[in-house]
């Protein structure tokens, strides 16, 4: 079972930690964004190089490297969007009264450059792995892309939990393109189709004739798909999904909350009407809802 257990744990950890890291960096002051993107760009370059090196390696190591490389590239695109560097041609709220296809076109314009960035990243993976047998990286990126597109469409059409508190201040205008509803007609189709795909991938991973590379790669993809399905359910069920990344959201507290030493007061022993200073530290409450 270790051949399944380790890949499962690795995917869950990488999904949880990478998501939290991006949320944390995005919550820091905007003056730090250029350094965050510089570091992410270096990692993205290394990831592409690693994908090229392992394109022909049908090994356990090759599967791990390809999966990790695709996650890093995906993270770069997500960071560039959340930090407001690659978003869309429309950087304003949806016009009042916009409905139907007009509203849809406005929403596409708001994320258009981001979608182009995803296309370029996918093509880059295809280019560096062209002709190779190790397709784990490409399949990983495609699953992330398809499932995120499904999430965007569901949020546009209407879901219960919009998670708008995750948006940084400079992207708050995107809230106007969301719709709050118990559910929409696309949601059951999205979940059903993705569940069928997940089952098929699980069957591939459990094939007795599968090689070590195939088992690891299929397990990565299956768990990633299952996590994406779980994220879809987070959109409509009353589940505290935000609690998974509370540690990352703490970066969105005011700067002085981290460093400002102040002195709480206690009643003086001889005069109940006076306060006596006592050294200590306090942290002001976060701006975010927990």
PDB file of N, CA and C in Angstrom, residues 54-125:
ATOM      1  N   UNK A  54      12.915  15.270 -17.407  1.00  0.00           N
ATOM      2  CA  UNK A  54      12.223  14.021 -17.050  1.00  0.00           C
ATOM      3  C   UNK A  54      11.175  13.606 -18.080  1.00  0.00           C
ATOM      4  N   UNK A  55      11.145  14.284 -19.218  1.00  0.00           N
ATOM      5  CA  UNK A  55      10.124  13.989 -20.227  1.00  0.00           C
ATOM      6  C   UNK A  55      10.187  12.548 -20.721  1.00  0.00           C
ATOM      7  N   UNK A  56      11.371  11.970 -20.713  1.00  0.00           N
ATOM      8  CA  UNK A  56      11.539  10.599 -21.216  1.00  0.00           C
ATOM      9  C   UNK A  56      11.783   9.593 -20.088  1.00  0.00           C
ATOM     10  N   UNK A  57      11.608  10.033 -18.850  1.00  0.00           N
ATOM     11  CA  UNK A  57      11.876   9.158 -17.707  1.00  0.00           C
ATOM     12  C   UNK A  57      10.572   8.551 -17.183  1.00  0.00           C
ATOM     13  N   UNK A  58      10.334   7.312 -17.512  1.00  0.00           N
ATOM     14  CA  UNK A  58       9.160   6.603 -16.992  1.00  0.00           C
ATOM     15  C   UNK A  58       9.545   5.896 -15.696  1.00  0.00           C
ATOM     16  N   UNK A  59       9.889   6.710 -14.707  1.00  0.00           N
ATOM     17  CA  UNK A  59      10.325   6.202 -13.411  1.00  0.00           C
ATOM     18  C   UNK A  59       9.495   6.850 -12.311  1.00  0.00           C
ATOM     19  N   UNK A  60       9.651   6.335 -11.105  1.00  0.00           N
ATOM     20  CA  UNK A  60       8.968   6.929  -9.958  1.00  0.00           C
ATOM     21  C   UNK A  60       9.450   8.359  -9.746  1.00  0.00           C
ATOM     22  N   UNK A  61      10.761   8.560  -9.850  1.00  0.00           N
ATOM     23  CA  UNK A  61      11.339   9.899  -9.700  1.00  0.00           C
ATOM     24  C   UNK A  61      10.789  10.846 -10.762  1.00  0.00           C
ATOM     25  N   UNK A  62      10.698  10.357 -11.990  1.00  0.00           N
ATOM     26  CA  UNK A  62      10.176  11.182 -13.072  1.00  0.00           C
ATOM     27  C   UNK A  62       8.741  11.618 -12.836  1.00  0.00           C
ATOM     28  N   UNK A  63       7.932  10.733 -12.266  1.00  0.00           N
ATOM     29  CA  UNK A  63       6.536  11.073 -11.978  1.00  0.00           C
ATOM     30  C   UNK A  63       6.450  12.172 -10.920  1.00  0.00           C
ATOM     31  N   UNK A  64       7.248  12.046  -9.858  1.00  0.00           N
ATOM     32  CA  UNK A  64       7.244  13.052  -8.796  1.00  0.00           C
ATOM     33  C   UNK A  64       7.702  14.411  -9.322  1.00  0.00           C
ATOM     34  N   UNK A  65       8.782  14.414 -10.096  1.00  0.00           N
ATOM     35  CA  UNK A  65       9.324  15.675 -10.611  1.00  0.00           C
ATOM     36  C   UNK A  65       8.338  16.346 -11.564  1.00  0.00           C
ATOM     37  N   UNK A  66       7.744  15.570 -12.456  1.00  0.00           N
ATOM     38  CA  UNK A  66       6.803  16.136 -13.426  1.00  0.00           C
ATOM     39  C   UNK A  66       5.574  16.714 -12.733  1.00  0.00           C
ATOM     40  N   UNK A  67       5.052  15.999 -11.762  1.00  0.00           N
ATOM     41  CA  UNK A  67       3.880  16.490 -11.035  1.00  0.00           C
ATOM     42  C   UNK A  67       4.212  17.779 -10.295  1.00  0.00           C
ATOM     43  N   UNK A  68       5.338  17.787  -9.605  1.00  0.00           N
ATOM     44  CA  UNK A  68       5.741  18.972  -8.843  1.00  0.00           C
ATOM     45  C   UNK A  68       5.990  20.156  -9.760  1.00  0.00           C
ATOM     46  N   UNK A  69       6.635  19.909 -10.895  1.00  0.00           N
ATOM     47  CA  UNK A  69       6.904  20.986 -11.841  1.00  0.00           C
ATOM     48  C   UNK A  69       5.636  21.634 -12.356  1.00  0.00           C
ATOM     49  N   UNK A  70       4.631  20.824 -12.660  1.00  0.00           N
ATOM     50  CA  UNK A  70       3.360  21.367 -13.145  1.00  0.00           C
ATOM     51  C   UNK A  70       2.667  22.190 -12.065  1.00  0.00           C
ATOM     52  N   UNK A  71       2.732  21.736 -10.824  1.00  0.00           N
ATOM     53  CA  UNK A  71       2.127  22.487  -9.713  1.00  0.00           C
ATOM     54  C   UNK A  71       2.808  23.844  -9.555  1.00  0.00           C
ATOM     55  N   UNK A  72       4.133  23.880  -9.690  1.00  0.00           N
ATOM     56  CA  UNK A  72       4.873  25.139  -9.563  1.00  0.00           C
ATOM     57  C   UNK A  72       4.479  26.110 -10.671  1.00  0.00           C
ATOM     58  N   UNK A  73       4.387  25.612 -11.897  1.00  0.00           N
ATOM     59  CA  UNK A  73       3.980  26.477 -13.008  1.00  0.00           C
ATOM     60  C   UNK A  73       2.562  27.009 -12.807  1.00  0.00           C
ATOM     61  N   UNK A  74       1.686  26.142 -12.338  1.00  0.00           N
ATOM     62  CA  UNK A  74       0.322  26.581 -12.039  1.00  0.00           C
ATOM     63  C   UNK A  74       0.334  27.660 -10.961  1.00  0.00           C
ATOM     64  N   UNK A  75       1.140  27.472  -9.958  1.00  0.00           N
ATOM     65  CA  UNK A  75       1.239  28.449  -8.886  1.00  0.00           C
ATOM     66  C   UNK A  75       1.728  29.802  -9.378  1.00  0.00           C
ATOM     67  N   UNK A  76       2.653  29.798 -10.338  1.00  0.00           N
ATOM     68  CA  UNK A  76       3.155  31.057 -10.894  1.00  0.00           C
ATOM     69  C   UNK A  76       2.026  31.837 -11.559  1.00  0.00           C
ATOM     70  N   UNK A  77       1.219  31.149 -12.352  1.00  0.00           N
ATOM     71  CA  UNK A  77       0.104  31.817 -13.033  1.00  0.00           C
ATOM     72  C   UNK A  77      -0.908  32.337 -12.014  1.00  0.00           C
ATOM     73  N   UNK A  78      -1.201  31.536 -10.984  1.00  0.00           N
ATOM     74  CA  UNK A  78      -2.156  31.963  -9.962  1.00  0.00           C
ATOM     75  C   UNK A  78      -1.644  33.184  -9.203  1.00  0.00           C
ATOM     76  N   UNK A  79      -0.360  33.186  -8.864  1.00  0.00           N
ATOM     77  CA  UNK A  79       0.215  34.330  -8.161  1.00  0.00           C
ATOM     78  C   UNK A  79       0.143  35.589  -9.007  1.00  0.00           C
ATOM     79  N   UNK A  80       0.466  35.462 -10.288  1.00  0.00           N
ATOM     80  CA  UNK A  80       0.442  36.634 -11.169  1.00  0.00           C
ATOM     81  C   UNK A  80      -0.965  37.222 -11.269  1.00  0.00           C
ATOM     82  N   UNK A  81      -1.971  36.365 -11.149  1.00  0.00           N
ATOM     83  CA  UNK A  81      -3.356  36.846 -11.184  1.00  0.00           C
ATOM     84  C   UNK A  81      -3.743  37.496  -9.863  1.00  0.00           C
ATOM     85  N   UNK A  82      -3.539  36.791  -8.771  1.00  0.00           N
ATOM     86  CA  UNK A  82      -3.961  37.300  -7.470  1.00  0.00           C
ATOM     87  C   UNK A  82      -3.210  38.561  -7.070  1.00  0.00           C
ATOM     88  N   UNK A  83      -1.991  38.728  -7.555  1.00  0.00           N
ATOM     89  CA  UNK A  83      -1.225  39.930  -7.253  1.00  0.00           C
ATOM     90  C   UNK A  83      -1.520  41.060  -8.228  1.00  0.00           C
ATOM     91  N   UNK A  84      -2.461  40.811  -9.142  1.00  0.00           N
ATOM     92  CA  UNK A  84      -2.919  41.862 -10.037  1.00  0.00           C
ATOM     93  C   UNK A  84      -2.004  42.172 -11.196  1.00  0.00           C
ATOM     94  N   UNK A  85      -1.039  41.300 -11.479  1.00  0.00           N
ATOM     95  CA  UNK A  85      -0.079  41.562 -12.549  1.00  0.00           C
ATOM     96  C   UNK A  85      -0.568  41.075 -13.906  1.00  0.00           C
ATOM     97  N   UNK A  86      -1.267  39.945 -13.927  1.00  0.00           N
ATOM     98  CA  UNK A  86      -1.825  39.412 -15.171  1.00  0.00           C
ATOM     99  C   UNK A  86      -3.288  39.075 -14.896  1.00  0.00           C
ATOM    100  N   UNK A  87      -4.170  39.976 -15.241  1.00  0.00           N
ATOM    101  CA  UNK A  87      -5.597  39.770 -14.958  1.00  0.00           C
ATOM    102  C   UNK A  87      -6.414  39.813 -16.251  1.00  0.00           C
ATOM    103  N   UNK A  88      -6.869  40.991 -16.647  1.00  0.00           N
ATOM    104  CA  UNK A  88      -7.682  41.097 -17.845  1.00  0.00           C
ATOM    105  C   UNK A  88      -7.738  42.521 -18.352  1.00  0.00           C
ATOM    106  N   UNK A  89      -8.439  42.716 -19.458  1.00  0.00           N
ATOM    107  CA  UNK A  89      -8.542  44.045 -20.061  1.00  0.00           C
ATOM    108  C   UNK A  89      -9.534  44.935 -19.316  1.00  0.00           C
ATOM    109  N   UNK A  90     -10.409  44.341 -18.537  1.00  0.00           N
ATOM    110  CA  UNK A  90     -11.381  45.105 -17.746  1.00  0.00           C
ATOM    111  C   UNK A  90     -11.000  45.004 -16.277  1.00  0.00           C
ATOM    112  N   UNK A  91     -10.686  46.150 -15.676  1.00  0.00           N
ATOM    113  CA  UNK A  91     -10.297  46.182 -14.264  1.00  0.00           C
ATOM    114  C   UNK A  91     -11.275  47.037 -13.471  1.00  0.00           C
ATOM    115  N   UNK A  92     -12.525  46.834 -13.727  1.00  0.00           N
ATOM    116  CA  UNK A  92     -13.568  47.586 -13.026  1.00  0.00           C
ATOM    117  C   UNK A  92     -14.757  46.669 -12.782  1.00  0.00           C
ATOM    118  N   UNK A  93     -15.676  47.139 -11.984  1.00  0.00           N
ATOM    119  CA  UNK A  93     -16.844  46.345 -11.638  1.00  0.00           C
ATOM    120  C   UNK A  93     -17.739  46.128 -12.855  1.00  0.00           C
ATOM    121  N   UNK A  94     -18.528  45.075 -12.788  1.00  0.00           N
ATOM    122  CA  UNK A  94     -19.480  44.787 -13.858  1.00  0.00           C
ATOM    123  C   UNK A  94     -20.506  45.922 -13.925  1.00  0.00           C
ATOM    124  N   UNK A  95     -20.751  46.478 -15.102  1.00  0.00           N
ATOM    125  CA  UNK A  95     -21.718  47.577 -15.214  1.00  0.00           C
ATOM    126  C   UNK A  95     -23.098  47.172 -14.705  1.00  0.00           C
ATOM    127  N   UNK A  96     -23.755  48.102 -14.066  1.00  0.00           N
ATOM    128  CA  UNK A  96     -25.099  47.848 -13.556  1.00  0.00           C
ATOM    129  C   UNK A  96     -26.045  47.490 -14.704  1.00  0.00           C
ATOM    130  N   UNK A  97     -26.859  46.476 -14.478  1.00  0.00           N
ATOM    131  CA  UNK A  97     -27.842  46.087 -15.472  1.00  0.00           C
ATOM    132  C   UNK A  97     -27.339  45.130 -16.532  1.00  0.00           C
ATOM    133  N   UNK A  98     -26.055  44.769 -16.484  1.00  0.00           N
ATOM    134  CA  UNK A  98     -25.510  43.829 -17.466  1.00  0.00           C
ATOM    135  C   UNK A  98     -26.022  42.423 -17.172  1.00  0.00           C
ATOM    136  N   UNK A  99     -26.637  41.797 -18.155  1.00  0.00           N
ATOM    137  CA  UNK A  99     -27.211  40.469 -17.980  1.00  0.00           C
ATOM    138  C   UNK A  99     -26.831  39.574 -19.152  1.00  0.00           C
ATOM    139  N   UNK A 100     -27.034  38.269 -18.969  1.00  0.00           N
ATOM    140  CA  UNK A 100     -26.859  37.322 -20.054  1.00  0.00           C
ATOM    141  C   UNK A 100     -25.468  37.326 -20.659  1.00  0.00           C
ATOM    142  N   UNK A 101     -25.429  37.271 -21.997  1.00  0.00           N
ATOM    143  CA  UNK A 101     -24.149  37.205 -22.696  1.00  0.00           C
ATOM    144  C   UNK A 101     -23.312  38.460 -22.476  1.00  0.00           C
ATOM    145  N   UNK A 102     -23.975  39.588 -22.299  1.00  0.00           N
ATOM    146  CA  UNK A 102     -23.232  40.822 -22.051  1.00  0.00           C
ATOM    147  C   UNK A 102     -22.436  40.715 -20.752  1.00  0.00           C
ATOM    148  N   UNK A 103     -23.076  40.217 -19.720  1.00  0.00           N
ATOM    149  CA  UNK A 103     -22.389  40.025 -18.440  1.00  0.00           C
ATOM    150  C   UNK A 103     -21.274  38.998 -18.579  1.00  0.00           C
ATOM    151  N   UNK A 104     -21.511  37.938 -19.348  1.00  0.00           N
ATOM    152  CA  UNK A 104     -20.494  36.909 -19.556  1.00  0.00           C
ATOM    153  C   UNK A 104     -19.271  37.492 -20.265  1.00  0.00           C
ATOM    154  N   UNK A 105     -19.485  38.311 -21.281  1.00  0.00           N
ATOM    155  CA  UNK A 105     -18.366  38.922 -22.011  1.00  0.00           C
ATOM    156  C   UNK A 105     -17.566  39.832 -21.094  1.00  0.00           C
ATOM    157  N   UNK A 106     -18.249  40.599 -20.261  1.00  0.00           N
ATOM    158  CA  UNK A 106     -17.547  41.456 -19.306  1.00  0.00           C
ATOM    159  C   UNK A 106     -16.704  40.618 -18.343  1.00  0.00           C
ATOM    160  N   UNK A 107     -17.262  39.499 -17.902  1.00  0.00           N
ATOM    161  CA  UNK A 107     -16.537  38.630 -16.973  1.00  0.00           C
ATOM    162  C   UNK A 107     -15.297  38.036 -17.637  1.00  0.00           C
ATOM    163  N   UNK A 108     -15.423  37.634 -18.895  1.00  0.00           N
ATOM    164  CA  UNK A 108     -14.270  37.102 -19.631  1.00  0.00           C
ATOM    165  C   UNK A 108     -13.197  38.173 -19.782  1.00  0.00           C
ATOM    166  N   UNK A 109     -13.607  39.388 -20.085  1.00  0.00           N
ATOM    167  CA  UNK A 109     -12.649  40.479 -20.220  1.00  0.00           C
ATOM    168  C   UNK A 109     -11.875  40.715 -18.923  1.00  0.00           C
ATOM    169  N   UNK A 110     -12.532  40.489 -17.791  1.00  0.00           N
ATOM    170  CA  UNK A 110     -11.894  40.726 -16.494  1.00  0.00           C
ATOM    171  C   UNK A 110     -10.765  39.745 -16.204  1.00  0.00           C
ATOM    172  N   UNK A 111     -10.779  38.561 -16.848  1.00  0.00           N
ATOM    173  CA  UNK A 111      -9.741  37.553 -16.594  1.00  0.00           C
ATOM    174  C   UNK A 111      -9.050  37.115 -17.883  1.00  0.00           C
ATOM    175  N   UNK A 112      -9.192  37.883 -18.948  1.00  0.00           N
ATOM    176  CA  UNK A 112      -8.735  37.457 -20.273  1.00  0.00           C
ATOM    177  C   UNK A 112      -7.236  37.194 -20.324  1.00  0.00           C
ATOM    178  N   UNK A 113      -6.424  38.110 -19.819  1.00  0.00           N
ATOM    179  CA  UNK A 113      -4.972  37.938 -19.882  1.00  0.00           C
ATOM    180  C   UNK A 113      -4.519  36.759 -19.023  1.00  0.00           C
ATOM    181  N   UNK A 114      -5.236  36.536 -17.950  1.00  0.00           N
ATOM    182  CA  UNK A 114      -4.952  35.375 -17.097  1.00  0.00           C
ATOM    183  C   UNK A 114      -5.168  34.082 -17.873  1.00  0.00           C
ATOM    184  N   UNK A 115      -6.237  34.024 -18.651  1.00  0.00           N
ATOM    185  CA  UNK A 115      -6.501  32.830 -19.455  1.00  0.00           C
ATOM    186  C   UNK A 115      -5.434  32.653 -20.528  1.00  0.00           C
ATOM    187  N   UNK A 116      -4.978  33.753 -21.116  1.00  0.00           N
ATOM    188  CA  UNK A 116      -3.888  33.667 -22.087  1.00  0.00           C
ATOM    189  C   UNK A 116      -2.624  33.120 -21.426  1.00  0.00           C
ATOM    190  N   UNK A 117      -2.369  33.542 -20.193  1.00  0.00           N
ATOM    191  CA  UNK A 117      -1.194  33.057 -19.464  1.00  0.00           C
ATOM    192  C   UNK A 117      -1.282  31.553 -19.235  1.00  0.00           C
ATOM    193  N   UNK A 118      -2.476  31.056 -18.945  1.00  0.00           N
ATOM    194  CA  UNK A 118      -2.667  29.617 -18.768  1.00  0.00           C
ATOM    195  C   UNK A 118      -2.396  28.866 -20.069  1.00  0.00           C
ATOM    196  N   UNK A 119      -2.854  29.423 -21.179  1.00  0.00           N
ATOM    197  CA  UNK A 119      -2.608  28.793 -22.476  1.00  0.00           C
ATOM    198  C   UNK A 119      -1.113  28.738 -22.770  1.00  0.00           C
ATOM    199  N   UNK A 120      -0.416  29.844 -22.521  1.00  0.00           N
ATOM    200  CA  UNK A 120       1.025  29.894 -22.771  1.00  0.00           C
ATOM    201  C   UNK A 120       1.764  28.900 -21.884  1.00  0.00           C
ATOM    202  N   UNK A 121       1.365  28.810 -20.614  1.00  0.00           N
ATOM    203  CA  UNK A 121       2.007  27.862 -19.696  1.00  0.00           C
ATOM    204  C   UNK A 121       1.785  26.427 -20.149  1.00  0.00           C
ATOM    205  N   UNK A 122       0.564  26.117 -20.588  1.00  0.00           N
ATOM    206  CA  UNK A 122       0.273  24.767 -21.079  1.00  0.00           C
ATOM    207  C   UNK A 122       1.094  24.450 -22.321  1.00  0.00           C
ATOM    208  N   UNK A 123       1.195  25.417 -23.240  1.00  0.00           N
ATOM    209  CA  UNK A 123       1.992  25.212 -24.449  1.00  0.00           C
ATOM    210  C   UNK A 123       3.470  25.038 -24.116  1.00  0.00           C
ATOM    211  N   UNK A 124       3.937  25.742 -23.091  1.00  0.00           N
ATOM    212  CA  UNK A 124       5.332  25.594 -22.673  1.00  0.00           C
ATOM    213  C   UNK A 124       5.603  24.177 -22.184  1.00  0.00           C
ATOM    214  N   UNK A 125       4.660  23.614 -21.434  1.00  0.00           N
ATOM    215  CA  UNK A 125       4.819  22.231 -20.965  1.00  0.00           C
ATOM    216  C   UNK A 125       4.807  21.269 -22.143  1.00  0.00           C
TER     217      UNK A 125
END
